[in-house]
Tab-separated table of N, CA, C and O in Angstrom:
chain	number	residue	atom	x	y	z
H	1	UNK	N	-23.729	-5.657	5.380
H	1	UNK	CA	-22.589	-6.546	5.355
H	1	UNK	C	-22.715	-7.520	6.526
H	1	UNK	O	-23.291	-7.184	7.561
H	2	UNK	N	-22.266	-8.522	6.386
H	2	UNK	CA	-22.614	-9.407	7.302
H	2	UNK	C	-21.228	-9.221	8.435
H	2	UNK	O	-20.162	-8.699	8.110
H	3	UNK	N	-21.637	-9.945	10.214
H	3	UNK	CA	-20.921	-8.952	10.565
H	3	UNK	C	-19.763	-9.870	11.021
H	3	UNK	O	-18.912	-9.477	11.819
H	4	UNK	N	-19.766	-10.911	10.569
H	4	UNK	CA	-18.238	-11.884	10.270
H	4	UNK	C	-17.266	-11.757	8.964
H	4	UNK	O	-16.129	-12.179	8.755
H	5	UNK	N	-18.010	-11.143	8.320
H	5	UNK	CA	-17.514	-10.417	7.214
H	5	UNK	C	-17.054	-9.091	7.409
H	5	UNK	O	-16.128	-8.647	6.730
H	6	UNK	N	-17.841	-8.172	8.607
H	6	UNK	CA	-17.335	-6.835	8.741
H	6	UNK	C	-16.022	-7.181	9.442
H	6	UNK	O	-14.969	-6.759	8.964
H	7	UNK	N	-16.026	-8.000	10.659
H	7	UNK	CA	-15.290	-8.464	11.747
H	7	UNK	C	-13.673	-8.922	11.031
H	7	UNK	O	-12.554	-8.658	11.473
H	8	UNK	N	-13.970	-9.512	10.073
H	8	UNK	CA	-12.637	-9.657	9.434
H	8	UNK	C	-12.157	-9.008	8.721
H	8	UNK	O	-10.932	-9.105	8.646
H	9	UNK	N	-12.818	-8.075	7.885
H	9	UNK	CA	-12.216	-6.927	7.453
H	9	UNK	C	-11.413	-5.973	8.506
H	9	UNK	O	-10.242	-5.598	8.452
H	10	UNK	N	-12.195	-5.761	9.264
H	10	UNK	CA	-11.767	-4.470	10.489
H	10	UNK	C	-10.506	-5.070	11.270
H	10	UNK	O	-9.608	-4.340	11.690
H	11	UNK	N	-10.512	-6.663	11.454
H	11	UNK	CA	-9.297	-7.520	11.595
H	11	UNK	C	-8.453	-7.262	10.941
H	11	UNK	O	-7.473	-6.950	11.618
H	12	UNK	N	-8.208	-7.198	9.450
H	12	UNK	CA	-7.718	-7.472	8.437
H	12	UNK	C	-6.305	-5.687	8.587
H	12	UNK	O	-5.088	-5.503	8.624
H	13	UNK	N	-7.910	-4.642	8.629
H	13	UNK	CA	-7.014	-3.318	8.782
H	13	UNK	C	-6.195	-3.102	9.868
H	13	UNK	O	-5.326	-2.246	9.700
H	14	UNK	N	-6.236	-3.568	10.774
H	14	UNK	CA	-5.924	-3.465	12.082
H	14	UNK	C	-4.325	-4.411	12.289
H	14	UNK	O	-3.287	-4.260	12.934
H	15	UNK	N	-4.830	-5.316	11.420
H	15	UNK	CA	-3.334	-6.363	11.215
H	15	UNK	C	-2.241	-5.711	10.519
H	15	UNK	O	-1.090	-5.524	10.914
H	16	UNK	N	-2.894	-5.332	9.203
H	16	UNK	CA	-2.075	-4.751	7.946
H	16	UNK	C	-1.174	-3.568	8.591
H	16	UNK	O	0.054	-3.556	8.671
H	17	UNK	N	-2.028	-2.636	9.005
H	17	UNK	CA	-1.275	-1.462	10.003
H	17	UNK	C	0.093	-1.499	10.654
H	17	UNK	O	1.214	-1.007	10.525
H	18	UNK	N	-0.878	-2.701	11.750
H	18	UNK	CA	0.333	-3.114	12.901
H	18	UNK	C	2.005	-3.680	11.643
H	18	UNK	O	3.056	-3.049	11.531
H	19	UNK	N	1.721	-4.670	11.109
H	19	UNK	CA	2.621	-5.156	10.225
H	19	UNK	C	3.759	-3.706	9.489
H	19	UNK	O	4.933	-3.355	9.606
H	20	UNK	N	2.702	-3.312	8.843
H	20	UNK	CA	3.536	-2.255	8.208
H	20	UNK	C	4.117	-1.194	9.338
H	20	UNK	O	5.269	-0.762	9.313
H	21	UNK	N	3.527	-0.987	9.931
H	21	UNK	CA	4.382	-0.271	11.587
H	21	UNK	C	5.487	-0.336	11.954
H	21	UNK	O	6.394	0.495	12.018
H	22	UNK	N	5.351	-2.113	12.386
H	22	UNK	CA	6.719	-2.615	13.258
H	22	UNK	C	7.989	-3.280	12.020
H	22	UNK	O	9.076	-3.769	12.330
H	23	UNK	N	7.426	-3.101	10.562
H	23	UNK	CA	8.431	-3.474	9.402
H	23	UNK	C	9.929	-3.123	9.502
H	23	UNK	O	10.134	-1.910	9.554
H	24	UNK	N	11.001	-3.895	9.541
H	24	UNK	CA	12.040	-3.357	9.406
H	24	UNK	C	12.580	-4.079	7.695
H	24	UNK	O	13.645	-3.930	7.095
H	25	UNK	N	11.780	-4.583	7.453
H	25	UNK	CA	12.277	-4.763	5.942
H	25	UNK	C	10.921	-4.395	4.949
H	25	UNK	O	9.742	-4.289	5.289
H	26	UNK	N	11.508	-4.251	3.675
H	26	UNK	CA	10.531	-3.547	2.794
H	26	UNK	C	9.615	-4.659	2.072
H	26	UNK	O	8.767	-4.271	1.268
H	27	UNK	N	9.746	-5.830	2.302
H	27	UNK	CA	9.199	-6.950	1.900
H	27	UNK	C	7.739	-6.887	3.143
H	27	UNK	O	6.594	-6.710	2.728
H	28	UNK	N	8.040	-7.057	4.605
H	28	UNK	CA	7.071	-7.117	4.908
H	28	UNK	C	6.310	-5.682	5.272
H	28	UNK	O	5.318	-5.650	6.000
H	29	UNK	N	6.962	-4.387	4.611
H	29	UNK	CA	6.070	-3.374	4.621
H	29	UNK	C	4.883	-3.350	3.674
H	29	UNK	O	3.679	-3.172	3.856
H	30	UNK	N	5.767	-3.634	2.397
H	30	UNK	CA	4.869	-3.831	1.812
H	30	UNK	C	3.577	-4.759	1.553
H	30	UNK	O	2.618	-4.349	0.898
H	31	UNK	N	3.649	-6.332	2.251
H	31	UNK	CA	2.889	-7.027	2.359
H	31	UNK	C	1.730	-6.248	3.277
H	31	UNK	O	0.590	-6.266	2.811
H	32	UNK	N	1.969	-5.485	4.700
H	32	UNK	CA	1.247	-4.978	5.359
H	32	UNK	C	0.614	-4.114	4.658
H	32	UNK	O	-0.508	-4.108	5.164
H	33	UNK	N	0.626	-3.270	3.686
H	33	UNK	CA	0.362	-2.360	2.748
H	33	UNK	C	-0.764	-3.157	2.153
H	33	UNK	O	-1.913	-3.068	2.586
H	34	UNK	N	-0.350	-4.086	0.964
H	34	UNK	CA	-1.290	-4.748	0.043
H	34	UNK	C	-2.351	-5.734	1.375
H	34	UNK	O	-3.011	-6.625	0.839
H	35	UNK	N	-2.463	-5.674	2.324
H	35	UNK	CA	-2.949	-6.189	3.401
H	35	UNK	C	-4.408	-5.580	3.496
H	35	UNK	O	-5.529	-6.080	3.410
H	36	UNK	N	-3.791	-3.898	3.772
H	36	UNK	CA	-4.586	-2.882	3.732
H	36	UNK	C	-5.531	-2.770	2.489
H	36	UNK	O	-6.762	-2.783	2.481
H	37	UNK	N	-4.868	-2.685	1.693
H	37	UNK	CA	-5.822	-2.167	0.441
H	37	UNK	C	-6.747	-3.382	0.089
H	37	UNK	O	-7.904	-3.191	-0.287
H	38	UNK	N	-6.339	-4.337	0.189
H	38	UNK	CA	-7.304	-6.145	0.496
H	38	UNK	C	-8.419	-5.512	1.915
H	38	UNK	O	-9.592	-5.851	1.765
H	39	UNK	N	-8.312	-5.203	2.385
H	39	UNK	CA	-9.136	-5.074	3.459
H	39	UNK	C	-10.298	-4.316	3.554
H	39	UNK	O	-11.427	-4.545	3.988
H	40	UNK	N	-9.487	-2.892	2.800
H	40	UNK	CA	-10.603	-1.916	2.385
H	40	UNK	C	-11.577	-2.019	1.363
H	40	UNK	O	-12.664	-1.450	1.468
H	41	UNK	N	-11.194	-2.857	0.161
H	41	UNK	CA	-11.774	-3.136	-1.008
H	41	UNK	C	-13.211	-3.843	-0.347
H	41	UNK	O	-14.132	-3.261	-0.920
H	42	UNK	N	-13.586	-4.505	0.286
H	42	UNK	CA	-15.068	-4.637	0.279
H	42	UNK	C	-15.970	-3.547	1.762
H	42	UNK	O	-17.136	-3.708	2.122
H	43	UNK	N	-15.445	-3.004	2.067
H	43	UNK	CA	-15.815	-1.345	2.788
H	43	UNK	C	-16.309	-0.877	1.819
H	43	UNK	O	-17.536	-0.849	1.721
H	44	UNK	N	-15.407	-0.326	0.730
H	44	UNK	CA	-15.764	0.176	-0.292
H	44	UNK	C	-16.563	0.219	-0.914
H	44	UNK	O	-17.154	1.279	-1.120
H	45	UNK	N	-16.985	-1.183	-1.593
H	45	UNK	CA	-17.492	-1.673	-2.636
H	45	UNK	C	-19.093	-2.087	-1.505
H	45	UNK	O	-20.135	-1.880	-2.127
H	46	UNK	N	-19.237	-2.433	-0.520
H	46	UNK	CA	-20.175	-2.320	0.445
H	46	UNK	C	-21.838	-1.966	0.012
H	46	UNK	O	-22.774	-2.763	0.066
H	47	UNK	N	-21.882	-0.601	-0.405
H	47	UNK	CA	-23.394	-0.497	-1.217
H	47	UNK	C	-22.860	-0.893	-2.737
H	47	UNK	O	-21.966	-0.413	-3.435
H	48	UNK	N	-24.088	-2.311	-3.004
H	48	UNK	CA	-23.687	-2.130	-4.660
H	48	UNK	C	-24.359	-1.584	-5.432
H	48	UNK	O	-25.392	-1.928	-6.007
H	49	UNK	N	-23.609	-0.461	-5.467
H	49	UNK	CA	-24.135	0.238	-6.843
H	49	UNK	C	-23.021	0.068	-7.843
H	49	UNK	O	-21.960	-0.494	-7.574
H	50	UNK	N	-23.244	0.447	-8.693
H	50	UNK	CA	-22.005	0.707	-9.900
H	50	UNK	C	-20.848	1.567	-9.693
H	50	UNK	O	-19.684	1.464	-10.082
H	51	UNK	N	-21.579	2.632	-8.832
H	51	UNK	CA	-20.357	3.829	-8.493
H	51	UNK	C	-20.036	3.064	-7.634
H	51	UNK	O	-20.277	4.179	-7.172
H	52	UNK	N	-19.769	2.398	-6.974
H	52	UNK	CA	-18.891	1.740	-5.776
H	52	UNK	C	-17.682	0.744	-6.258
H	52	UNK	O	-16.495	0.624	-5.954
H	53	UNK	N	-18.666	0.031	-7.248
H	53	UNK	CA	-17.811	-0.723	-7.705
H	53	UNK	C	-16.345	0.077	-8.060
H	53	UNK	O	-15.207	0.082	-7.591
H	54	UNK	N	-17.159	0.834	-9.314
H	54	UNK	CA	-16.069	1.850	-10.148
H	54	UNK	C	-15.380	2.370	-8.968
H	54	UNK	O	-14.240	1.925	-9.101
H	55	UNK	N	-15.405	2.889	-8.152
H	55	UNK	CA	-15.018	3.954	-7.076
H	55	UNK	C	-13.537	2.601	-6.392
H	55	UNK	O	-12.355	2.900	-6.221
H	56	UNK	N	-14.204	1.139	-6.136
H	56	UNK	CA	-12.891	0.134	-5.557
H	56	UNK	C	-12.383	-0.066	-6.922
H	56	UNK	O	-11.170	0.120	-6.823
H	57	UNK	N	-12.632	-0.311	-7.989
H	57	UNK	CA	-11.836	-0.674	-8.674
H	57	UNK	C	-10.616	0.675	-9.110
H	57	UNK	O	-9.401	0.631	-8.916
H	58	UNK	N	-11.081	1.337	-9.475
H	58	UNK	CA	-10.396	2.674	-9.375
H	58	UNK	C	-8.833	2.906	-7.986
H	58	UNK	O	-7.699	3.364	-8.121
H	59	UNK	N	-9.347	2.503	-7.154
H	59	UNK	CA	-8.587	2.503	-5.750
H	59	UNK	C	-7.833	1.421	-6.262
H	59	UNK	O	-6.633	1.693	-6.266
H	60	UNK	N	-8.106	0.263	-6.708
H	60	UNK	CA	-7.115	-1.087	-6.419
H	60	UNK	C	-6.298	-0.790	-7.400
H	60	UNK	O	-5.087	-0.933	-7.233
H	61	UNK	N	-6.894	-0.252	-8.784
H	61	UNK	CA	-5.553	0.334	-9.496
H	61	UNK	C	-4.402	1.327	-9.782
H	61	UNK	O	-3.427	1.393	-10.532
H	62	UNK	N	-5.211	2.339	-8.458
H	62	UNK	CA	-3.967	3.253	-8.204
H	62	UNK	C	-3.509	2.269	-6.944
H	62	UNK	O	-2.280	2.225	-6.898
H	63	UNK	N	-3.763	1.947	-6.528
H	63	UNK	CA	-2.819	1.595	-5.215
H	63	UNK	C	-1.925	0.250	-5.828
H	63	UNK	O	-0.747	0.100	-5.503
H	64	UNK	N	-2.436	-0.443	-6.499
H	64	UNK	CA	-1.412	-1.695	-7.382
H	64	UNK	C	-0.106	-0.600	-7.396
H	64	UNK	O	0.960	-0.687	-6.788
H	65	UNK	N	-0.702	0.704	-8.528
H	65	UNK	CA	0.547	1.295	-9.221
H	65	UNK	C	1.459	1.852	-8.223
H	65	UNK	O	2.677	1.793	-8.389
H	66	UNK	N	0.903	2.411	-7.150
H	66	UNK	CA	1.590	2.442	-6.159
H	66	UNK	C	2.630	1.793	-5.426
H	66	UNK	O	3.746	2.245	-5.170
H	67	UNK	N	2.062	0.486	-5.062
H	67	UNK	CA	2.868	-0.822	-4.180
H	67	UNK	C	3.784	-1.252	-5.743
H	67	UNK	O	4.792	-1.855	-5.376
H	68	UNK	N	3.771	-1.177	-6.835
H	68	UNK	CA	4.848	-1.600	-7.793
H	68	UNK	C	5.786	-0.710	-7.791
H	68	UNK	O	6.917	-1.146	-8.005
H	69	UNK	N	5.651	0.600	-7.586
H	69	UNK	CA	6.562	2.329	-7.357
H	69	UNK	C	7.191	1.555	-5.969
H	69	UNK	O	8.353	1.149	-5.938
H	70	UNK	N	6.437	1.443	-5.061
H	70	UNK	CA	7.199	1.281	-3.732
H	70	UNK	C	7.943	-0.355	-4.395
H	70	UNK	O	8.603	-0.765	-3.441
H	71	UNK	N	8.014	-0.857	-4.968
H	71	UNK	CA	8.702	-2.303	-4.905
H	71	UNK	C	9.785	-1.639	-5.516
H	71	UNK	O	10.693	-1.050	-4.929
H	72	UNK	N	9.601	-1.801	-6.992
H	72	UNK	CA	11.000	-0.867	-7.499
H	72	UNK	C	11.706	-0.295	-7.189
H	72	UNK	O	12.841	-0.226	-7.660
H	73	UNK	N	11.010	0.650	-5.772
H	73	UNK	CA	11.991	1.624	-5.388
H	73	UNK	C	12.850	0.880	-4.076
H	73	UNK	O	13.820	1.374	-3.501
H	74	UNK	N	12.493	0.146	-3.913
H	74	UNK	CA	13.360	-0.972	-3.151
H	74	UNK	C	14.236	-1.662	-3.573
H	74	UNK	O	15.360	-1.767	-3.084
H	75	UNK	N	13.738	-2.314	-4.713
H	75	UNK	CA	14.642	-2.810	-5.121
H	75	UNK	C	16.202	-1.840	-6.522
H	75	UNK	O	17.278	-2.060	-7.080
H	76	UNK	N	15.180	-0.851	-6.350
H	76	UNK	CA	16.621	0.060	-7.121
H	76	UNK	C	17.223	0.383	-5.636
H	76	UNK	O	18.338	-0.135	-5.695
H	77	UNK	N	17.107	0.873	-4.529
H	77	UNK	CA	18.112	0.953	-3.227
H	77	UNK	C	19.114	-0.181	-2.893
H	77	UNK	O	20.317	-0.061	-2.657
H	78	UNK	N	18.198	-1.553	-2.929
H	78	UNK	CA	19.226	-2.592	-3.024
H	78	UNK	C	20.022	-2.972	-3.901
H	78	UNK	O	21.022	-3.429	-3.347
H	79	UNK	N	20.116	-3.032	-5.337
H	79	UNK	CA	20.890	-2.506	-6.227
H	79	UNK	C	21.976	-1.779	-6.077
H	79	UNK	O	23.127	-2.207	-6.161
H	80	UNK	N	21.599	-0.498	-5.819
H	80	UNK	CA	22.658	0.275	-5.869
H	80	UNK	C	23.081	0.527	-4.168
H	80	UNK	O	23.928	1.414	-4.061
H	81	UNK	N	22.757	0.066	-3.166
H	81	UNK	CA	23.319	0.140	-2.189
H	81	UNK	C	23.605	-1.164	-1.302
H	81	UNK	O	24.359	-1.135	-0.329
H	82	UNK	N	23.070	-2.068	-1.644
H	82	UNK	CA	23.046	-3.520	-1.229
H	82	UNK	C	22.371	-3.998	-0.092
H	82	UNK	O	22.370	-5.130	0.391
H	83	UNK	N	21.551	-2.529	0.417
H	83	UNK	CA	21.058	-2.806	1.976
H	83	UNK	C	19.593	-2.675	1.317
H	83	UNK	O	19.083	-1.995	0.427
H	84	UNK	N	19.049	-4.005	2.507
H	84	UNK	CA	16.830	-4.205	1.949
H	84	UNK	C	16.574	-3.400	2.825
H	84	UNK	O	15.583	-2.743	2.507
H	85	UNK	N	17.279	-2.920	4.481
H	85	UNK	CA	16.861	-1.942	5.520
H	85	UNK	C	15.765	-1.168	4.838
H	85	UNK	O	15.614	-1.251	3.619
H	86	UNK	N	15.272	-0.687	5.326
H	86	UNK	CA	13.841	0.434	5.476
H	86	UNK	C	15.070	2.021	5.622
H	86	UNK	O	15.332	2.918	4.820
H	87	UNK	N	15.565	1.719	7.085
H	87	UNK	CA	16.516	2.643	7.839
H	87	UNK	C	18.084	2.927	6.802
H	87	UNK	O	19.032	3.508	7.329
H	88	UNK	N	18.153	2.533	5.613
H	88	UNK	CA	19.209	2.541	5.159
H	88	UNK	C	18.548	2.595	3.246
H	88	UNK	O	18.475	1.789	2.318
H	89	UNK	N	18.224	3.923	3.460
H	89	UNK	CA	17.780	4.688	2.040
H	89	UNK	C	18.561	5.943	1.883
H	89	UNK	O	18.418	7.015	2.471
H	90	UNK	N	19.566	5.528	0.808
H	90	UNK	CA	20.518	6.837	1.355
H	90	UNK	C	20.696	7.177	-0.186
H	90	UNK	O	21.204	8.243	-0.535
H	91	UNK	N	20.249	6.207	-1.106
H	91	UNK	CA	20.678	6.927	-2.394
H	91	UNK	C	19.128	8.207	-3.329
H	91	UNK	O	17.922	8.047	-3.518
H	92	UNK	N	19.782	8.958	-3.536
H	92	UNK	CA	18.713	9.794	-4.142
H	92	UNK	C	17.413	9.657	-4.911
H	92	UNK	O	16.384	10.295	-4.690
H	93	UNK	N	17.616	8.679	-5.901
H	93	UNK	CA	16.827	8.001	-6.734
H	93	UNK	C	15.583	7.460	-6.093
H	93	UNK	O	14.399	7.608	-6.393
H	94	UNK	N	16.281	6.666	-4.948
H	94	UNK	CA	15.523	5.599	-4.317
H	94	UNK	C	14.259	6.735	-3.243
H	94	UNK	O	13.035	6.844	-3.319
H	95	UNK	N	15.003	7.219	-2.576
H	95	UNK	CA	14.392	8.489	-1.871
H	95	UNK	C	12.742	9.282	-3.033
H	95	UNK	O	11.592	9.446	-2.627
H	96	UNK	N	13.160	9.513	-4.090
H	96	UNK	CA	12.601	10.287	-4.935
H	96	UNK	C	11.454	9.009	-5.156
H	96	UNK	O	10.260	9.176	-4.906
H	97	UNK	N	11.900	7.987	-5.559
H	97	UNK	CA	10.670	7.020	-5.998
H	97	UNK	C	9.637	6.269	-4.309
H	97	UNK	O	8.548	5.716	-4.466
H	98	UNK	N	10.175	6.407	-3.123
H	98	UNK	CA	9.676	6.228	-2.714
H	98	UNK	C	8.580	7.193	-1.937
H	98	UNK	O	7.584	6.891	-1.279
H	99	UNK	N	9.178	8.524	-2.286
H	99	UNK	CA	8.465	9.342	-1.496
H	99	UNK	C	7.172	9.641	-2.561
H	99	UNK	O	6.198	10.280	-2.163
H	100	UNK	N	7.238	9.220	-3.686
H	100	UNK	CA	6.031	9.211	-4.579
H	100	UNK	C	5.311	8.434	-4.334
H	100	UNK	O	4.280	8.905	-3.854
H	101	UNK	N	5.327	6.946	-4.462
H	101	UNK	CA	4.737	5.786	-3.817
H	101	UNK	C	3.783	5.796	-2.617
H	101	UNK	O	2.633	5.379	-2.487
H	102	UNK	N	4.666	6.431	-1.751
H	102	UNK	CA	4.218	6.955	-0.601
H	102	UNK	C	2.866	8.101	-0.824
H	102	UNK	O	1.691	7.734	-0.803
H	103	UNK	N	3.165	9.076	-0.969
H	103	UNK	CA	2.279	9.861	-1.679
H	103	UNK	C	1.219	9.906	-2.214
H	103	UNK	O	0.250	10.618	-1.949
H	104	UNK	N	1.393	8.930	-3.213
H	104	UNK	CA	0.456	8.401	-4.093
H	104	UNK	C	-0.753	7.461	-3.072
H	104	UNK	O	-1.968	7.603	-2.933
H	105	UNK	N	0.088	6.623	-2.563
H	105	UNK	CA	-0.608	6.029	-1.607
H	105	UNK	C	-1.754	6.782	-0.326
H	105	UNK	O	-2.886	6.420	-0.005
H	106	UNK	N	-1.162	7.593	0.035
H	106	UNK	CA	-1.479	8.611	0.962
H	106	UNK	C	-2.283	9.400	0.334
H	106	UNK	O	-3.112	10.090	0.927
H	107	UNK	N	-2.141	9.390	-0.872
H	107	UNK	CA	-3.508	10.824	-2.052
H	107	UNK	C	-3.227	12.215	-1.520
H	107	UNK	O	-4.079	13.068	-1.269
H	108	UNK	N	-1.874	12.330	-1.380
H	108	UNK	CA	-1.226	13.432	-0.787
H	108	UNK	C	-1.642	14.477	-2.458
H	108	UNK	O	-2.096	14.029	-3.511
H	109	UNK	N	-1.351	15.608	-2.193
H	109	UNK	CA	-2.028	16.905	-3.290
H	109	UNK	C	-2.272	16.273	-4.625
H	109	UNK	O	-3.331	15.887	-5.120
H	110	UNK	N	-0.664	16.250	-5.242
H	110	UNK	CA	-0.528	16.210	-6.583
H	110	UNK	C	-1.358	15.049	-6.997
H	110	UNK	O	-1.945	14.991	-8.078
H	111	UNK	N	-1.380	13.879	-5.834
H	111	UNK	CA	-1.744	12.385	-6.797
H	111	UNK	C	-3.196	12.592	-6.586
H	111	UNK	O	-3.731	11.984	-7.513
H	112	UNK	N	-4.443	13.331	-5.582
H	112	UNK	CA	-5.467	12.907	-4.898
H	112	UNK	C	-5.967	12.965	-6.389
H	112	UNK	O	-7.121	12.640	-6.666
């Protein structure tokens, strides 16, 4: 990989992180999020073989399905509670869909 190409990737993760870190709204968590998964996708894909490919493409479409779980589940909290806060997830629903999202994202048991 070339190493202005590595250099901005490793930029790229390092940004996305920080962003999603210091987020107090779910708009720019999630941007920091899809930041990340933009960043990693050519790490990934790095040796080309076919399995690599398959292996990022695979990743970009669970993690899409993911960051759409985490949008929804934002926007069903604001809906039904009127607050975009991060700190102000108080209805059940919303709780339940984000902690999947999350999850999913994370390749925590059930989703790996």
């Amino acid at each position: 990989m070339n190493p202005q190409a590595k250099l901005i990737s490793i930029s790229s993760l390092l940004l996305g992180t920080t962003i999603t870190i210091s987020s107090n709204h779910w708009m720019m968590a999630w941007t920091g999020l899809e930041i990340n998964t933009l960043a990693i996708l050519p790490l990934i894909s790095k040796p080309h073989h076919p399995r690599a490919i398959e292996a990022a493409t695979k990743y970009f479409l669970v993690q899409a399905a993911a960051s759409t779980l985490l949008l929804f589940s934002s926007t069903t909290n604001a809906l039904l509670t009127g607050q975009w806060d991060i700190t102000q997830l108080t209805h059940p629903t919303s709780c339940l869909l984000l902690t999947t999202a999350i999850s999913i994202k994370l390749g925590l048991v059930p989703f790996h």
